Short mmCIF file of C-alpha atoms and ligand atoms in Angstrom, two decimals:
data_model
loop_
_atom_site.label_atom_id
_atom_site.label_comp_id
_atom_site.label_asym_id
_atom_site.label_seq_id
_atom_site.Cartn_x
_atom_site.Cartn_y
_atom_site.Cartn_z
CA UNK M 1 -6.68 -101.92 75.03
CA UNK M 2 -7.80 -104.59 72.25
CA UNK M 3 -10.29 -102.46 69.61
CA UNK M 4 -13.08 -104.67 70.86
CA UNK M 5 -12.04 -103.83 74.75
CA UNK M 6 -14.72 -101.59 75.65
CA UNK M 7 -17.05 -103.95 77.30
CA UNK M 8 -14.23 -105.54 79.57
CA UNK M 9 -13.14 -105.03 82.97
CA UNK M 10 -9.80 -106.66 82.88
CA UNK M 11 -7.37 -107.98 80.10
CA UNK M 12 -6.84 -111.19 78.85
CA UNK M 13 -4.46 -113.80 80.68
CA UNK M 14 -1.00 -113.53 80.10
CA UNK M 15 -0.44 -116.43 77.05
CA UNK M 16 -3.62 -115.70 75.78
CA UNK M 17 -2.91 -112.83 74.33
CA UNK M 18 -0.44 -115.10 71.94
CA UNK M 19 -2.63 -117.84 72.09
CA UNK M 20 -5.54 -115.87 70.14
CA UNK M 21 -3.71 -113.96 67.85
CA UNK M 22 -3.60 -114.95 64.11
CA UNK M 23 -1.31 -111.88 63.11
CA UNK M 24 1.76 -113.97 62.55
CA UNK M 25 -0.06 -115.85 59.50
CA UNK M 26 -2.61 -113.17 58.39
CA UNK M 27 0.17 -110.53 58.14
CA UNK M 28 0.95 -112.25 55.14
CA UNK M 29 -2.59 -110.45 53.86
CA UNK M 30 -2.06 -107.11 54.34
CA UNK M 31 -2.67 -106.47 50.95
CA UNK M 32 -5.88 -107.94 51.12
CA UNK M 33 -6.83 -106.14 54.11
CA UNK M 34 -6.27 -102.89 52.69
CA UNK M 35 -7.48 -103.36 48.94
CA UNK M 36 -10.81 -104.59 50.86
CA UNK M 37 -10.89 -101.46 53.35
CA UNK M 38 -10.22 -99.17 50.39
CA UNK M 39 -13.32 -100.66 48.67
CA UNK M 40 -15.34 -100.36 51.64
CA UNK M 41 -14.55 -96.64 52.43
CA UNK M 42 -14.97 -95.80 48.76
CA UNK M 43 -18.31 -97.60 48.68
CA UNK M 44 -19.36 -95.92 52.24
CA UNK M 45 -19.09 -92.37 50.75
CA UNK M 46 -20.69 -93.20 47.26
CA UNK M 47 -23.82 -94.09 49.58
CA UNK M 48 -23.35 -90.64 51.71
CA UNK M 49 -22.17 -92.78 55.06
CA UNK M 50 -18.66 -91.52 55.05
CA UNK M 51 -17.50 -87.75 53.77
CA UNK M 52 -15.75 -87.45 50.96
CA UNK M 53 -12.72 -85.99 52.60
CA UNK M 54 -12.60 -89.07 55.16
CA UNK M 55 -12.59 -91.34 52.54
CA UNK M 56 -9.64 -89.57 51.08
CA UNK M 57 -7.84 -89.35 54.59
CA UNK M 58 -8.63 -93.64 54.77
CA UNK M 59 -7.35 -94.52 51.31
CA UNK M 60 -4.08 -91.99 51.31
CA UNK M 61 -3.09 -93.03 55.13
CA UNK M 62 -3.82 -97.28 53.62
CA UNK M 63 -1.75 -96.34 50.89
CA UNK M 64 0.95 -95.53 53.31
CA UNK M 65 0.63 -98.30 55.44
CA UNK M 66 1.37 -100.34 52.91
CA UNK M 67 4.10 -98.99 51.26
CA UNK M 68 5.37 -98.63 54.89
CA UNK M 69 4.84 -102.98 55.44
CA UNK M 70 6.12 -103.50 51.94
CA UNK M 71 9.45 -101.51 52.74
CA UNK M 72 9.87 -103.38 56.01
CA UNK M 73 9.28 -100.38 58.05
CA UNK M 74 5.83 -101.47 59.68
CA UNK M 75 6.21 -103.23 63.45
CA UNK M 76 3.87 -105.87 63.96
CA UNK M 77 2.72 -105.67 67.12
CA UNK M 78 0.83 -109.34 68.90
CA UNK M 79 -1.40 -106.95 70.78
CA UNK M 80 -3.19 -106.26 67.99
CA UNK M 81 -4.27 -109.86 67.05
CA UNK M 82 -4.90 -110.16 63.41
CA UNK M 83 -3.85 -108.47 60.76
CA UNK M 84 -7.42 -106.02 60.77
CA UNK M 85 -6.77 -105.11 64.05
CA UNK M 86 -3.30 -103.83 63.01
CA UNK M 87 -3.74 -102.13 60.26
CA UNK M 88 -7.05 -100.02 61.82
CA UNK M 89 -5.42 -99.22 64.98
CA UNK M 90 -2.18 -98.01 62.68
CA UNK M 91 -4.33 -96.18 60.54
CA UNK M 92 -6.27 -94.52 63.31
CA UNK M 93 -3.36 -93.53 65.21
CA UNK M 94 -1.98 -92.05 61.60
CA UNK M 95 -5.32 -89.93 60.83
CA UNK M 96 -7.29 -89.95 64.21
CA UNK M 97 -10.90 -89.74 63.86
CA UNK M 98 -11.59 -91.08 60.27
CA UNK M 99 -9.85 -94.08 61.01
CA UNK M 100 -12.72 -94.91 63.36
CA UNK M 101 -15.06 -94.40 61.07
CA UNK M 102 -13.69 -97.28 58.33
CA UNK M 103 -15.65 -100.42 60.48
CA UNK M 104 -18.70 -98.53 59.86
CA UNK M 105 -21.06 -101.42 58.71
CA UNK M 106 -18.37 -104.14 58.89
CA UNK M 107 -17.25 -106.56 60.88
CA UNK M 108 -13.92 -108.81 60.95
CA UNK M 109 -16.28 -111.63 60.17
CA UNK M 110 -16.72 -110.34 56.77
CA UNK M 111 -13.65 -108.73 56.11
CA UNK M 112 -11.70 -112.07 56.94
CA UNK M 113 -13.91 -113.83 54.28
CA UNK M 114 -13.07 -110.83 52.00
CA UNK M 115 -9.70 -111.13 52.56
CA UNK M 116 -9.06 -114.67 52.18
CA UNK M 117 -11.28 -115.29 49.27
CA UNK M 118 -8.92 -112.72 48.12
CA UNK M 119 -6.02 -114.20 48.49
CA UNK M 120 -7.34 -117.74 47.54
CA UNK M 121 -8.07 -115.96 43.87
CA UNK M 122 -4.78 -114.87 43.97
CA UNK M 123 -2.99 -118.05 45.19
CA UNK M 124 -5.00 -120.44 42.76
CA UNK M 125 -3.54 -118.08 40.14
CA UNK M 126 -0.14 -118.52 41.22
CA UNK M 127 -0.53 -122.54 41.55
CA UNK M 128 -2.20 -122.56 37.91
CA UNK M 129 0.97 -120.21 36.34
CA UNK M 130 3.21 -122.65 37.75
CA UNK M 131 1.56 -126.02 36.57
CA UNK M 132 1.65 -124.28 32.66
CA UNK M 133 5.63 -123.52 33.89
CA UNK M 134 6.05 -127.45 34.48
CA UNK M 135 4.14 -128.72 31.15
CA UNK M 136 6.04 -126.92 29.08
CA UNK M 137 9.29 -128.62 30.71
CA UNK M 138 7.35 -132.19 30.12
CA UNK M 139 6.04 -131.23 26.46
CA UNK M 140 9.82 -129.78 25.49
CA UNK M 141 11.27 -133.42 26.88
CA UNK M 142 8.45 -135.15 24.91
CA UNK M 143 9.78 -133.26 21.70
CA UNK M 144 13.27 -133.80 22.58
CA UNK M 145 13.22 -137.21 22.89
CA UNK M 146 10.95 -137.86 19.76
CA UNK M 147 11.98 -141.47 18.85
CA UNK M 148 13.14 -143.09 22.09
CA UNK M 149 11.17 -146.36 23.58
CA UNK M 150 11.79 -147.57 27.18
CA UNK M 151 9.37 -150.50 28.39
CA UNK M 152 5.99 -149.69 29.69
CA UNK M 153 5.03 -150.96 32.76
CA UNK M 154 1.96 -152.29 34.60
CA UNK M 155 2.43 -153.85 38.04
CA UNK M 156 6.00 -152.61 37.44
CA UNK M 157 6.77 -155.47 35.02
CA UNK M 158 7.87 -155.34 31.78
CA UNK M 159 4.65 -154.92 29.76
CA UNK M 160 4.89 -153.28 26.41
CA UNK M 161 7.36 -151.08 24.45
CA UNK M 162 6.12 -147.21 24.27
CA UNK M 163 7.70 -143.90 23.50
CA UNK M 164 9.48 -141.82 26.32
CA UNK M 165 7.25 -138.78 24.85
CA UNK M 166 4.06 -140.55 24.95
CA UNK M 167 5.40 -141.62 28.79
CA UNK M 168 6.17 -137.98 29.91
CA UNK M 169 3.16 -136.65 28.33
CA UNK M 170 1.17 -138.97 30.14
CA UNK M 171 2.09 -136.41 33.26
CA UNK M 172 1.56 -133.68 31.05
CA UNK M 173 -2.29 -134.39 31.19
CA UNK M 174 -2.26 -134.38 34.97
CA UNK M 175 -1.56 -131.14 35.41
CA UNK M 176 -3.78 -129.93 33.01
CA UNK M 177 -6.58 -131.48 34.96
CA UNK M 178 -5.19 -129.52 38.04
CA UNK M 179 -4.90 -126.01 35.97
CA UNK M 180 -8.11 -126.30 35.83
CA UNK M 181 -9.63 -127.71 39.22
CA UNK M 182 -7.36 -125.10 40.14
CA UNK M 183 -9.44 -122.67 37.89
CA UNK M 184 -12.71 -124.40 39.98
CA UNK M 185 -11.26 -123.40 43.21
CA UNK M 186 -10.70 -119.70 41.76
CA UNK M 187 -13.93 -119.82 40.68
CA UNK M 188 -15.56 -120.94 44.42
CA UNK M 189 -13.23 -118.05 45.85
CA UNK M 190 -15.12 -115.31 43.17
CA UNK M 191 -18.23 -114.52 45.08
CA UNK M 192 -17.63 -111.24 47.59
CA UNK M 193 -18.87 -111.64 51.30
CA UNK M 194 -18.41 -108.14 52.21
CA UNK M 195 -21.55 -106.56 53.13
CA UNK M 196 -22.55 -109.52 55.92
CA UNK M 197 -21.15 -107.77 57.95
CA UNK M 198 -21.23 -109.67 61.30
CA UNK M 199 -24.02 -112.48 60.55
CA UNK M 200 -27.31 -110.64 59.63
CA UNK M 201 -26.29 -107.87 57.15
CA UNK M 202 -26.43 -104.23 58.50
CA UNK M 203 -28.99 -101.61 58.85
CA UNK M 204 -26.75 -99.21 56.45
CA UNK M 205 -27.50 -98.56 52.86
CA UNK M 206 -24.47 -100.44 51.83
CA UNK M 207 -24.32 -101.09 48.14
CA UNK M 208 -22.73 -104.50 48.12
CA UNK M 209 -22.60 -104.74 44.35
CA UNK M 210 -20.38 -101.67 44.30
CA UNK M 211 -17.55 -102.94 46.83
CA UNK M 212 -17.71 -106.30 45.13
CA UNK M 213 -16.96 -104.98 41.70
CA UNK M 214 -14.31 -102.57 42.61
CA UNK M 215 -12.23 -106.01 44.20
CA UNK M 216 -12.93 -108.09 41.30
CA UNK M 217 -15.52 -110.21 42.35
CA UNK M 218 -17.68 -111.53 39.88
CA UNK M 219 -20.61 -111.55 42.56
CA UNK M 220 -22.00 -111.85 46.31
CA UNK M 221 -22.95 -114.18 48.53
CA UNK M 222 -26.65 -114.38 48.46
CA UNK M 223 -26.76 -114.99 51.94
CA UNK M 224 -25.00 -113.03 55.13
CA UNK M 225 -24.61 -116.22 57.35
CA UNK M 226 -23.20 -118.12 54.63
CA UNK M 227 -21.11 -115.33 53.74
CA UNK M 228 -19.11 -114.90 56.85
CA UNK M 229 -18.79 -119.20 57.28
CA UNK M 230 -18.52 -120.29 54.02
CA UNK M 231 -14.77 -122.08 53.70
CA UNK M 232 -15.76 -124.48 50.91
CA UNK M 233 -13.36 -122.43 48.60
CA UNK M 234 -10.55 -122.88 51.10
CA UNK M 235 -11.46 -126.49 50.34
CA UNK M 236 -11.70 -126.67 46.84
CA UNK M 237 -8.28 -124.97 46.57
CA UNK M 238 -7.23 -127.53 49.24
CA UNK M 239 -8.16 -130.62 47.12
CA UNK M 240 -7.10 -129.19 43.71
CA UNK M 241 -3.69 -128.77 45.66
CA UNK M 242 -3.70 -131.93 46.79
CA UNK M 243 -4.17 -133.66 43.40
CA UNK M 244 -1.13 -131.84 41.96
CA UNK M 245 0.62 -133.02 45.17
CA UNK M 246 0.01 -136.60 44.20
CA UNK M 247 0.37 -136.05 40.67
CA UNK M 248 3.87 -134.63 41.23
CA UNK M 249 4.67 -137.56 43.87
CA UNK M 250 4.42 -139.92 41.06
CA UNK M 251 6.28 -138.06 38.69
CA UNK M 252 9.00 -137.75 41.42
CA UNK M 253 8.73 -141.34 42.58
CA UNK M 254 9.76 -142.15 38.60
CA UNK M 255 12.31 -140.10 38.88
CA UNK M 256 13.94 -141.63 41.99
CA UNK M 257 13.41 -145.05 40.16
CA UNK M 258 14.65 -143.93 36.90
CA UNK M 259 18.07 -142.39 38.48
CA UNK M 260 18.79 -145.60 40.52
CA UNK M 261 21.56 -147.88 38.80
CA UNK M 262 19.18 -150.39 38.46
CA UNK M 263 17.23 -148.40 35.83
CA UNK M 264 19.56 -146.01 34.95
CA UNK M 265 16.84 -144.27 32.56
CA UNK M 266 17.62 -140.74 33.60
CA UNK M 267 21.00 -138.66 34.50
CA UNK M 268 19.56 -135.86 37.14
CA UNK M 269 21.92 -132.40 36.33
CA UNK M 270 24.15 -131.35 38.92
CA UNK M 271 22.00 -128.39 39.66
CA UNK M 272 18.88 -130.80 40.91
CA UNK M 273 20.95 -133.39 42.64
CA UNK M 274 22.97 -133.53 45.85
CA UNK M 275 25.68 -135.76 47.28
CA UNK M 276 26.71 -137.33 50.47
CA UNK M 277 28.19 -136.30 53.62
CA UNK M 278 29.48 -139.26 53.70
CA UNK M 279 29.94 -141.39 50.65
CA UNK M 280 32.03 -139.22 48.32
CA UNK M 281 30.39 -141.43 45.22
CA UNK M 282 26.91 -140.66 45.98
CA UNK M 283 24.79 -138.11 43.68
CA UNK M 284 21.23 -138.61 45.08
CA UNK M 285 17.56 -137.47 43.75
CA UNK M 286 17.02 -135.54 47.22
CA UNK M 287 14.27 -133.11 45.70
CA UNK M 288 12.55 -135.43 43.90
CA UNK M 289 12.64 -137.04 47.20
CA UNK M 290 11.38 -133.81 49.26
CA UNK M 291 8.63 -133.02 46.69
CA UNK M 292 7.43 -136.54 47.01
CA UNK M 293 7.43 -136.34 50.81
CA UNK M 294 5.52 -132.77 50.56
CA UNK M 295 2.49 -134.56 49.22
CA UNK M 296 1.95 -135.31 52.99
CA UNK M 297 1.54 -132.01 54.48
CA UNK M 298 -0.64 -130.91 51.67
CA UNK M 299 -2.70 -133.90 52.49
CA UNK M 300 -2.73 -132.74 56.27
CA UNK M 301 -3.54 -129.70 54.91
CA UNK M 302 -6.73 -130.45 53.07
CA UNK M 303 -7.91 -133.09 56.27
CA UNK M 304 -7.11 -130.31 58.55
CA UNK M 305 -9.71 -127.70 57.20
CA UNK M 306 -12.13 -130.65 56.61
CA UNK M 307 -12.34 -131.47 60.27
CA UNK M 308 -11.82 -127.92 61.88
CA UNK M 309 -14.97 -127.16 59.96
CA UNK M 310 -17.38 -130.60 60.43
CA UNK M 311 -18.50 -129.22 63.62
CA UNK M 312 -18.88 -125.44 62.87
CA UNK M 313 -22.72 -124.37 64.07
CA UNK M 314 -23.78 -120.97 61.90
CA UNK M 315 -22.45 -118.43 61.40
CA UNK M 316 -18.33 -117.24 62.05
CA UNK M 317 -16.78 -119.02 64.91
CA UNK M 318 -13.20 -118.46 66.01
CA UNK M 319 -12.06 -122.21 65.06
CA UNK M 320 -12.20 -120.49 61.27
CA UNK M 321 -9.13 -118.38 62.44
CA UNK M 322 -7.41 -122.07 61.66
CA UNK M 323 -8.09 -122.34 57.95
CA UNK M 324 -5.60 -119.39 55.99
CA UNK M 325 -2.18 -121.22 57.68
CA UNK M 326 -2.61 -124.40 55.51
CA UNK M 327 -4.23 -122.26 52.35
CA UNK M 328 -0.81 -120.75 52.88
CA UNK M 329 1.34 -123.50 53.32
CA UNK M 330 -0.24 -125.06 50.45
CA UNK M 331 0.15 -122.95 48.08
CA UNK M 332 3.64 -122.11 48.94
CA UNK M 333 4.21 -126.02 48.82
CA UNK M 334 3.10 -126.64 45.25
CA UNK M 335 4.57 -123.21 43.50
CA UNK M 336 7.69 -123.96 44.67
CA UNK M 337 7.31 -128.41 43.89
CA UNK M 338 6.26 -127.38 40.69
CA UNK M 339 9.08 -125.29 39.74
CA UNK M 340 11.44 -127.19 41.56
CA UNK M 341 10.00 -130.29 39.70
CA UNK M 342 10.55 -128.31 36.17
CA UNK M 343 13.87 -127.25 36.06
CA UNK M 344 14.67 -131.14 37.14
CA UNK M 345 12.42 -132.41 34.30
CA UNK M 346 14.33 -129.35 31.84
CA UNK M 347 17.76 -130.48 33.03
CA UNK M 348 17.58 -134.04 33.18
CA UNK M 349 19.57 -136.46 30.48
CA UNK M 350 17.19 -139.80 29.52
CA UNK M 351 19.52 -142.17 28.57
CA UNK M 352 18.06 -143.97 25.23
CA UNK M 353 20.48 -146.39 24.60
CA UNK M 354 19.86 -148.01 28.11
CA UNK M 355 16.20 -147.60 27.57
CA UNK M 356 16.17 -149.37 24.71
CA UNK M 357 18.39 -152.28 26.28
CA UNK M 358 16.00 -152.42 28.51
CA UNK M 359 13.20 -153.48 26.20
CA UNK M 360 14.89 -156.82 25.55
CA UNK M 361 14.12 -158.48 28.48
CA UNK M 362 10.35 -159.19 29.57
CA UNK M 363 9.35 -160.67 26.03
CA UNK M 364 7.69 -157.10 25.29
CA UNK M 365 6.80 -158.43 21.79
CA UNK M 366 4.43 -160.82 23.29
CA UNK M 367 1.45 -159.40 22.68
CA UNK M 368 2.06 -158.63 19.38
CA UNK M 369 2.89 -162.33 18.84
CA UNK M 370 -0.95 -162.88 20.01
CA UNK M 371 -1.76 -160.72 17.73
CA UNK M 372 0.14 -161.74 14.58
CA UNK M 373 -1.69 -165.24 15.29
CA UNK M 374 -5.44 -163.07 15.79
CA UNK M 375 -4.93 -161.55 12.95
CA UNK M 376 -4.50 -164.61 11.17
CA UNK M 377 -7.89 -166.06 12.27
CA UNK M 378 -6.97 -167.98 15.82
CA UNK M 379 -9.84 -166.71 18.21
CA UNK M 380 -7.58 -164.00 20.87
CA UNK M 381 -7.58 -166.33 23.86
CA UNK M 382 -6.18 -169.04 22.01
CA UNK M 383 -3.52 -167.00 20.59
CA UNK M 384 -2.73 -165.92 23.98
CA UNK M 385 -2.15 -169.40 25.63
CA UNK M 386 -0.05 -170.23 22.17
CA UNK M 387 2.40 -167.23 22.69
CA UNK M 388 2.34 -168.11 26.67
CA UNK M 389 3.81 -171.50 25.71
CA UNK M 390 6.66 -169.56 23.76
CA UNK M 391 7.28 -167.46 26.46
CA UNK M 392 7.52 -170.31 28.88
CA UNK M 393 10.14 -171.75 26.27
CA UNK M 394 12.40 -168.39 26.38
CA UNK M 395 11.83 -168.93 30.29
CA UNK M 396 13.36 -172.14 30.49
CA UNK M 397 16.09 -171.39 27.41
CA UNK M 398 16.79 -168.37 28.88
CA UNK M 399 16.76 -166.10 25.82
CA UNK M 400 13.85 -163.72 24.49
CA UNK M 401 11.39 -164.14 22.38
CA UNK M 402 13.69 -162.98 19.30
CA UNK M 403 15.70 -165.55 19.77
CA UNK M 404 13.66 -168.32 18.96
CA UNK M 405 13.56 -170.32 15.67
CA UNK M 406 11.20 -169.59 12.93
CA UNK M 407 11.12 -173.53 13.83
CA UNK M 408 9.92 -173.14 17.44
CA UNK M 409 7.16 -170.79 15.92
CA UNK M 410 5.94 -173.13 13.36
CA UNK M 411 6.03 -175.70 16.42
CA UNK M 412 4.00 -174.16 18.16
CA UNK M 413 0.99 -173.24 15.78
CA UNK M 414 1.27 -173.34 11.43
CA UNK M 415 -0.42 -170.14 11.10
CA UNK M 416 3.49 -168.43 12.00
CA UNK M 417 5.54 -167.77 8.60
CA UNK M 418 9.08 -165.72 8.16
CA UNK M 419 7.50 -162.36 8.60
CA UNK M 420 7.19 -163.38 11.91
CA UNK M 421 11.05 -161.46 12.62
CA UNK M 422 9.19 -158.32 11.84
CA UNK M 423 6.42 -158.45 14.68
CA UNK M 424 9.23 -158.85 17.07
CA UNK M 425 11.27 -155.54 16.26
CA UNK M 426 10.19 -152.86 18.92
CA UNK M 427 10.56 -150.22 16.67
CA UNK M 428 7.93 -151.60 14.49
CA UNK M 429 5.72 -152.54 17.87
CA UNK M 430 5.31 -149.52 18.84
CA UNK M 431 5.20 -147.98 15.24
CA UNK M 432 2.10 -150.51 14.81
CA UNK M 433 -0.32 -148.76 18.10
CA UNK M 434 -1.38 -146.22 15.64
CA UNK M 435 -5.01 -145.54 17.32
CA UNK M 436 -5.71 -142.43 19.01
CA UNK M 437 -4.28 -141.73 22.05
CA UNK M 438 -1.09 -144.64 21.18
CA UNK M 439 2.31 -144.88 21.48
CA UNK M 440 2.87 -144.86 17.20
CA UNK M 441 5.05 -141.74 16.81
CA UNK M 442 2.41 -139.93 14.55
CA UNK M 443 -0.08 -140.56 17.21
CA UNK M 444 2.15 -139.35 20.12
CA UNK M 445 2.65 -136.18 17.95
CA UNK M 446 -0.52 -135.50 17.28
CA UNK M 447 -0.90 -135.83 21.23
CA UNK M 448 1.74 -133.15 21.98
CA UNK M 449 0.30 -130.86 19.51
CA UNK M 450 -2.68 -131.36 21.74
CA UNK M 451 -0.93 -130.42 24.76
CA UNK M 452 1.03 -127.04 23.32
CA UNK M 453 -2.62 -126.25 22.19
CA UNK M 454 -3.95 -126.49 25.41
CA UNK M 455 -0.93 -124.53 27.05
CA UNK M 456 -2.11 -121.33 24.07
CA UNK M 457 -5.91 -121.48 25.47
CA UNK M 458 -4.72 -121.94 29.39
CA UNK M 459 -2.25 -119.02 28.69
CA UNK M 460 -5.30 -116.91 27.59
CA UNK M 461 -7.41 -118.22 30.59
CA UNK M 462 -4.59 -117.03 33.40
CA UNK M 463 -4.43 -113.85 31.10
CA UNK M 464 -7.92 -113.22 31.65
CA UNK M 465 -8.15 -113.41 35.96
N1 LIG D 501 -8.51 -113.28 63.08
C1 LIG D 501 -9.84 -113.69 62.80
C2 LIG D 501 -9.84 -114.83 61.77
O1 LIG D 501 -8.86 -115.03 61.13
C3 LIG D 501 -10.62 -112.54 62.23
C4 LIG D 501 -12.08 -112.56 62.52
C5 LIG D 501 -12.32 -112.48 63.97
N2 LIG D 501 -13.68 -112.22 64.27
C6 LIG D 501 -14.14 -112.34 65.52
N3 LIG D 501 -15.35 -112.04 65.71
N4 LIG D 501 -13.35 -112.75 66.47
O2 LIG D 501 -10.79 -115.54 61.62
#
């Protein structure tokens, strides 16, 4: 008979049974479970509710449990429904009559919220470690590749010349950001519902302050019915998930664009590449490719707990059983994209020589051009239309920019002398975007020092949950 069986007649219908249970996902928070029931019993004899010597029989017999789970030894049994379930009815049949006492002034609808606020804090972690793990691959290529230019793009044209390391710290930013709306979500998650108890609080002199501190909470809910249906964390860690999702589908979409042989920017190593079944030439960017494609169930993810909860009337309803199987799979999903995504960022060859090839086609000196005339007193726009008539030359010549006579230049407006050659050099183009933030390789520097910076004080902040 279920733990809550006493009111019942009959059992439930065959399929059911399966149907209702949630042990095969929250089994994965057994620790959870029993750090929370060890704070509980411990705070239910401190306030004279439970004996001292049942207290003792609760923590020693959860103690074993868990050793007993973590060795592999513990059977998981569907009857039992959730993970609560299984671990009190265990842990009754263990030491008999204290067991029963443990729900004293508790209910599942504030233990779940303990135990998955729990495991949030502890999953955010995780997620956070592993964004620092990936920066440190992107900031190490940055520094690696100190003096190499590809072309930067906008609408995937040819736009401007900029470093490699100002391009690949670009992505270090990103997840930054997500360490800490990561660090938001952990945040959200800090707040301890136990004491709720069902909806309305209880009528024992529970000490809710106590339990709370002894799990690491840095407070409680103010308010019991909020307490036991509150999933916003869930959310929060749901959307700062999905962010590093996108951030690494870009990242990975580069990467597939950068291996093809049309680019030809970056060599993947052997160790993040795999071949074909089929064509024996074939080395393909197949987990770039997955960890792009994993930005959709994270997605689903986040939508998922949105719209199971739009509907939700006060306080705990059973639809909430549906929110810890995407927390989960989220989690799971960007720890392992992340490192995935940093050995393949640590391995990887960037080819400079063909990145800098590729900087002599799209006239990338063209704005500089503008510029040489600006500088030289012709108002911006009219500089622009002068250089466009240039380019429209090298169009129909078919050459670059670089190719055209100091001639052609005069032609086209008397303010161009010789030192025109020099505004056309790429080197010296992107030497020349000195202002804060720039591709100029003192700038770009001064950016990564930034970034290793940021990876000390983030260090400290992980070091500190
Ligand atoms: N397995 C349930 C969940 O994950 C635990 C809480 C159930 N509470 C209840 N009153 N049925 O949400």
């Amino acid at each position: 008979m279920a733990l809550w069986g006493g009111r019942f007649e009959a059992g439930v219908a065959e399929g059911t049974q399966e149907f209702g249970a949630s042990l095969p996902v929250d089994r994965h928070l057994y620790r959870e479970d029993i750090a929370g029931s060890k704070a509980h019993a411990s705070m239910l004899a401190a306030q004279g509710i439970l004996s001292e010597e049942d207290r003792d029989e609760i923590c020693d017999g959860l103690d074993a449990i868990q050793a007993d789970i973590e060795a592999g030894e513990f059977t998981f049994d569907i009857r039992d429904e959730d993970i609560h379930m299984a671990i009190e009815s265990e842990l009754t049949r263990r030491i008999g009559e204290a067991g029963k006492r443990l729900h004293t002034g508790r209910s599942r609808n504030d233990q779940v919220a303990t135990d998955t606020r729990l495991a949030a804090k502890r999953l955010s972690r995780e997620m956070m470690e592993a964004t620092l793990e990936l920066r440190r691959a992107l900031v190490s290529a940055a520094e690696a590749h100190a003096t190499a230019i590809l072309p930067g793009y906008t609408h995937l044209q040819h736009a401007q010349p900029v470093l490699l390391s100002h391009h690949l710290l670009a992505y270090a930013w990103m997840f930054h950001r997500d360490f800490h709306r990561l660090h938001e979500a952990y945040r959200a998650a800090d707040v301890s519902p136990l004491g709720a108890a069902a909806l309305a609080g209880t009528s024992y002199p529970l000490d809710r302050r106590m339990a709370s501190l002894s799990l690491g909470f840095s407070d409680v809910v103010p308010n019991s019915l909020d307490a036991v249906s509150d999933r916003d964390f869930l959310l929060d860690l749901q959307y700062a998930g999905s962010v590093t999702a996108m951030h690494l589908s870009r990242l990975a979409e580069e990467i597939v664009l950068w291996s093809s042989s049309e680019f030809g920017f970056v060599t993947l190593s052997d160790a993040f590449s795999t071949g074909s079944s089929i064509m024996p030439q074939k080395k393909n960017p197949d987990f770039a490719e997955l960890i792009r494609g994993k930005t959709g169930r994270v997605y689903g993810n986040l939508v998922q707990l949105l719209v199971t909860m739009k509907g939700l009337p006060l306080a705990y309803n059973k639809d909430l059983q549906e929110d810890k199987e995407g927390m989960l799979d989220t989690a799971d999903t960007i720890i392992k994209s992340l490192g995935v995504m940093a050995g393949m960022v640590g391995t990887a060859t960037f080819n400079e020589d063909v990145m800098l090839k590729a900087c002599e086609t799209g006239h990338l000196a063209a704005t500089d051009v503008a510029d040489y005339l600006a500088k030289r007193g012709m108002p911006f726009r009219e500089a622009h239309a002068v250089v466009g008539h240039l380019v429209l030359t090298c169009e129909k010549r078919g050459c670059g920019l670089a190719d055209l006579t100091i001639d052609d230049f005069k032609a086209a407006s008397d303010l161009f002398s010789d030192d025109i050659v020099g505004a056309l050099d790429i080197p010296s183009i992107v030497a020349a975007r000195v202002t804060e933030g720039g591709t100029a390789p003192h700038a770009v520097e001064q950016q990564a020092k930034l970034v290793r910076h940021s990876l000390i004080t983030e260090e400290a902040v992980l070091a500190g949950l």
